[in-house]
Short mmCIF file of C-alpha atoms in Angstrom, two decimals:
data_model
loop_
_atom_site.label_atom_id
_atom_site.label_comp_id
_atom_site.label_asym_id
_atom_site.label_seq_id
_atom_site.Cartn_x
_atom_site.Cartn_y
_atom_site.Cartn_z
CA MET A 1 40.43 -30.16 -48.94
CA ASN A 2 40.65 -26.37 -48.54
CA THR A 3 42.08 -24.64 -45.47
CA THR A 4 38.67 -23.85 -43.90
CA ARG A 5 37.56 -27.47 -44.07
CA LEU A 6 40.92 -28.66 -42.74
CA ILE A 7 40.72 -26.28 -39.75
CA SER A 8 37.11 -27.33 -39.08
CA ALA A 9 38.01 -31.02 -39.22
CA ALA A 10 40.96 -30.47 -36.88
CA ALA A 11 38.76 -28.53 -34.44
CA LEU A 12 36.13 -31.30 -34.40
CA ALA A 13 38.78 -33.99 -33.88
CA THR A 14 40.35 -32.02 -31.02
CA ALA A 15 36.96 -31.50 -29.39
CA GLY A 16 36.25 -35.21 -29.70
CA ILE A 17 39.56 -36.12 -28.06
CA ILE A 18 38.98 -33.66 -25.21
CA ALA A 19 35.45 -34.98 -24.67
CA THR A 20 36.72 -38.55 -24.61
CA GLN A 21 39.53 -37.70 -22.19
CA THR A 22 37.09 -35.93 -19.87
CA ALA A 23 34.75 -38.91 -19.91
CA MET A 24 37.67 -41.16 -18.96
CA ALA A 25 38.51 -39.16 -15.82
CA TYR A 26 36.87 -39.92 -12.47
CA GLN A 27 33.95 -37.60 -11.82
CA ALA A 28 31.02 -37.11 -9.45
CA GLY A 29 28.37 -39.83 -9.79
CA ASP A 30 30.73 -42.60 -10.94
CA VAL A 31 30.27 -46.09 -9.48
CA TYR A 32 33.09 -48.60 -9.92
CA VAL A 33 34.13 -52.13 -9.04
CA ARG A 34 37.72 -53.32 -8.72
CA GLY A 35 39.37 -56.72 -8.88
CA GLY A 36 42.97 -57.82 -8.73
CA VAL A 37 45.76 -59.77 -7.06
CA ALA A 38 47.95 -58.58 -4.19
CA LYS A 39 50.62 -59.75 -1.76
CA SER A 40 50.37 -58.99 1.96
CA GLU A 41 53.64 -58.64 3.85
CA VAL A 42 53.10 -58.71 7.61
CA GLU A 43 55.20 -56.89 10.21
CA ASP A 44 58.56 -58.55 10.98
CA ASP A 45 57.89 -58.76 14.73
CA ASN A 46 54.50 -60.46 15.19
CA GLY A 47 54.42 -60.38 18.98
CA GLN A 48 54.14 -63.15 21.56
CA ALA A 49 51.86 -66.18 21.83
CA ALA A 50 51.86 -69.06 24.31
CA GLY A 51 55.14 -67.87 25.81
CA GLY A 52 57.06 -67.79 22.52
CA ASP A 53 57.83 -65.51 19.57
CA LEU A 54 54.99 -65.56 17.06
CA ASP A 55 55.76 -65.55 13.33
CA ILE A 56 53.11 -65.11 10.61
CA SER A 57 53.80 -65.84 6.93
CA ASP A 58 53.46 -63.39 4.03
CA GLU A 59 50.76 -64.45 1.56
CA ARG A 60 48.95 -63.37 -1.62
CA GLY A 61 45.32 -63.48 -2.74
CA PHE A 62 42.53 -61.95 -4.80
CA THR A 63 41.28 -58.47 -3.93
CA PHE A 64 38.03 -56.64 -4.68
CA GLY A 65 36.41 -53.27 -4.13
CA LEU A 66 33.28 -51.20 -4.70
CA GLY A 67 33.33 -47.40 -4.81
CA TYR A 68 31.20 -44.30 -5.39
CA GLN A 69 32.36 -40.78 -6.34
CA PHE A 70 30.19 -38.20 -4.57
CA HIS A 71 32.50 -35.41 -5.80
CA ASP A 72 34.94 -35.14 -8.72
CA GLN A 73 37.84 -35.49 -6.27
CA LEU A 74 36.29 -37.42 -3.36
CA GLY A 75 34.77 -40.86 -3.09
CA VAL A 76 34.07 -43.72 -0.69
CA GLU A 77 35.30 -47.26 -1.24
CA LEU A 78 34.67 -50.60 0.45
CA ASN A 79 37.45 -53.06 -0.32
CA GLY A 80 38.95 -56.29 0.93
CA SER A 81 40.17 -59.69 -0.16
CA GLN A 82 39.33 -63.34 -0.16
CA ASP A 83 40.21 -65.31 2.99
CA ILE A 84 44.03 -65.37 3.12
CA GLU A 85 45.59 -68.39 4.82
CA HIS A 86 48.68 -67.57 6.93
CA ASP A 87 51.04 -70.15 8.39
CA LEU A 88 51.86 -69.68 12.09
CA THR A 89 54.96 -70.63 14.06
CA VAL A 90 55.77 -70.03 17.74
CA SER A 91 59.50 -69.94 18.54
CA GLY A 92 60.17 -71.83 15.31
CA MET A 93 57.62 -74.57 16.01
CA ASP A 94 54.66 -75.17 13.69
CA ALA A 95 51.47 -73.71 15.20
CA GLY A 96 49.10 -74.43 12.32
CA SER A 97 47.45 -71.77 10.19
CA VAL A 98 44.67 -69.20 10.28
CA ASP A 99 42.52 -67.49 7.64
CA ARG A 100 42.47 -63.68 7.67
CA ARG A 101 39.64 -61.72 6.02
CA PRO A 102 40.25 -57.94 5.85
CA VAL A 103 37.62 -55.32 4.99
CA ASN A 104 38.45 -51.61 4.61
CA LEU A 105 36.10 -48.62 4.45
CA MET A 106 38.02 -45.76 2.84
CA LEU A 107 37.57 -42.10 1.93
CA ASN A 108 39.62 -41.52 -1.23
CA TYR A 109 41.00 -38.27 -2.63
CA TYR A 110 41.62 -38.02 -6.41
CA PRO A 111 43.70 -34.86 -7.09
CA LEU A 112 43.09 -35.11 -10.87
CA GLY A 113 39.43 -36.12 -10.67
CA GLY A 114 37.24 -34.13 -13.04
CA THR A 115 40.19 -33.20 -15.27
CA ASP A 116 41.09 -34.50 -18.74
CA SER A 117 43.86 -36.79 -17.41
CA ARG A 118 43.76 -40.51 -18.16
CA VAL A 119 46.16 -41.06 -15.24
CA GLN A 120 44.31 -40.86 -11.92
CA PRO A 121 46.39 -41.11 -8.73
CA TYR A 122 44.57 -41.35 -5.41
CA ALA A 123 45.15 -41.58 -1.66
CA GLY A 124 42.75 -42.77 1.00
CA ALA A 125 42.30 -43.21 4.73
CA GLY A 126 39.74 -45.06 6.78
CA LEU A 127 38.92 -48.02 9.01
CA ASN A 128 40.01 -51.67 8.81
CA TYR A 129 38.07 -54.64 10.17
CA THR A 130 39.84 -58.02 10.17
CA TYR A 131 38.14 -61.33 10.93
CA PHE A 132 40.11 -64.50 11.70
CA ASN A 133 38.73 -68.03 11.29
CA ASP A 134 39.65 -71.63 10.54
CA GLU A 135 42.47 -71.79 13.10
CA THR A 136 43.92 -75.29 12.61
CA ALA A 137 45.81 -75.63 15.92
CA SER A 138 43.71 -77.23 18.66
CA GLY A 139 42.30 -74.67 21.11
CA LEU A 140 43.69 -71.66 19.22
CA ASP A 141 41.43 -68.63 18.78
CA ILE A 142 42.41 -65.23 17.33
CA ASP A 143 40.00 -62.36 18.01
CA GLU A 144 38.74 -59.91 15.40
CA SER A 145 40.52 -56.58 15.05
CA TYR A 146 39.62 -52.95 14.33
CA GLY A 147 42.19 -50.33 13.33
CA ALA A 148 43.20 -47.51 11.02
CA ALA A 149 43.90 -48.09 7.32
CA ALA A 150 45.49 -46.06 4.51
CA GLN A 151 46.08 -46.58 0.81
CA VAL A 152 47.66 -45.02 -2.26
CA GLY A 153 47.24 -46.00 -5.88
CA VAL A 154 47.07 -44.95 -9.49
CA ASP A 155 44.64 -45.90 -12.27
CA PHE A 156 45.08 -45.50 -16.02
CA ALA A 157 41.95 -45.20 -18.18
CA VAL A 158 42.10 -47.57 -21.16
CA THR A 159 38.52 -46.85 -22.26
CA ASP A 160 35.54 -44.94 -20.86
CA TYR A 161 34.71 -47.91 -18.64
CA LEU A 162 37.94 -49.88 -18.15
CA LEU A 163 40.95 -48.82 -16.07
CA VAL A 164 44.11 -50.68 -15.02
CA GLY A 165 46.05 -49.78 -11.91
CA ALA A 166 48.31 -50.54 -8.99
CA PHE A 167 47.90 -49.87 -5.28
CA ALA A 168 49.43 -50.26 -1.83
CA ASN A 169 47.60 -50.24 1.47
CA TYR A 170 48.45 -50.53 5.14
CA ALA A 171 46.26 -51.60 8.05
CA ASP A 172 46.82 -51.51 11.81
CA VAL A 173 45.90 -55.09 12.81
CA ASP A 174 46.55 -56.21 16.40
CA ALA A 175 44.50 -59.17 17.66
CA ASP A 176 44.30 -60.97 21.00
CA VAL A 177 45.29 -64.66 20.94
CA GLU A 178 43.69 -67.29 23.17
CA VAL A 179 44.56 -70.94 23.70
CA ASN A 180 41.85 -73.11 25.27
CA GLY A 181 40.06 -69.97 26.39
CA ASN A 182 43.09 -68.48 28.16
CA ASP A 183 44.93 -65.32 27.16
CA ALA A 184 48.07 -66.35 25.23
CA GLY A 185 49.36 -63.02 23.90
CA GLU A 186 48.75 -60.69 20.96
CA ALA A 187 49.30 -61.08 17.24
CA GLU A 188 50.77 -57.93 15.68
CA ILE A 189 50.17 -58.26 11.93
CA ASP A 190 50.01 -54.73 10.45
CA PRO A 191 50.03 -55.93 6.82
CA MET A 192 51.39 -53.88 3.92
CA THR A 193 49.55 -55.06 0.82
CA VAL A 194 50.77 -54.29 -2.71
CA GLY A 195 48.97 -55.32 -5.87
CA GLY A 196 47.34 -54.45 -9.16
CA GLY A 197 44.23 -55.13 -11.16
CA VAL A 198 41.41 -53.72 -13.23
CA THR A 199 38.54 -51.32 -12.49
CA PHE A 200 35.19 -51.19 -14.29
CA ARG A 201 33.40 -47.83 -14.07
CA PHE A 202 29.70 -47.22 -14.64
#
């Protein structure tokens, strides 16, 4: 192969690599779905309930998300998890369990969106809604909660459509507790959730 053909082949290969890298980066118009596993660690001091110190267990579960990039560096994401069952104790005594279902609506910023980087860090802020159900202790009811939420994460593009990543998010979750219809205190949960998974981009 002569020098001209070698240079031409190298130029075409480089252009192909650049085009592929660009396609792998987040960009305006992308739609994606996420799935993974995460562990939620609740605040150490969970408040008071029924005249005693409330303690809520740390748990893990499956997570999911759906997002849309309306700009190379900005996108919206709706994410959450399966119902997560937490064990409850009041002053060291078993108080049953409750299922927690969090949903977050986030605005995400991707500083390297639209570039040729396979590595795509991001940070987001938004609103958390948490629904509690299946309280096992008789007469126990934990109200729903609204609060601020934030997240950080990083994705690595394996192919044009598949990314793997890790994330951490925090939510401000404070919920009123009632026993037999009477005010019994407030559960202060404020979970920090850390996990990883895969993202499929379309």
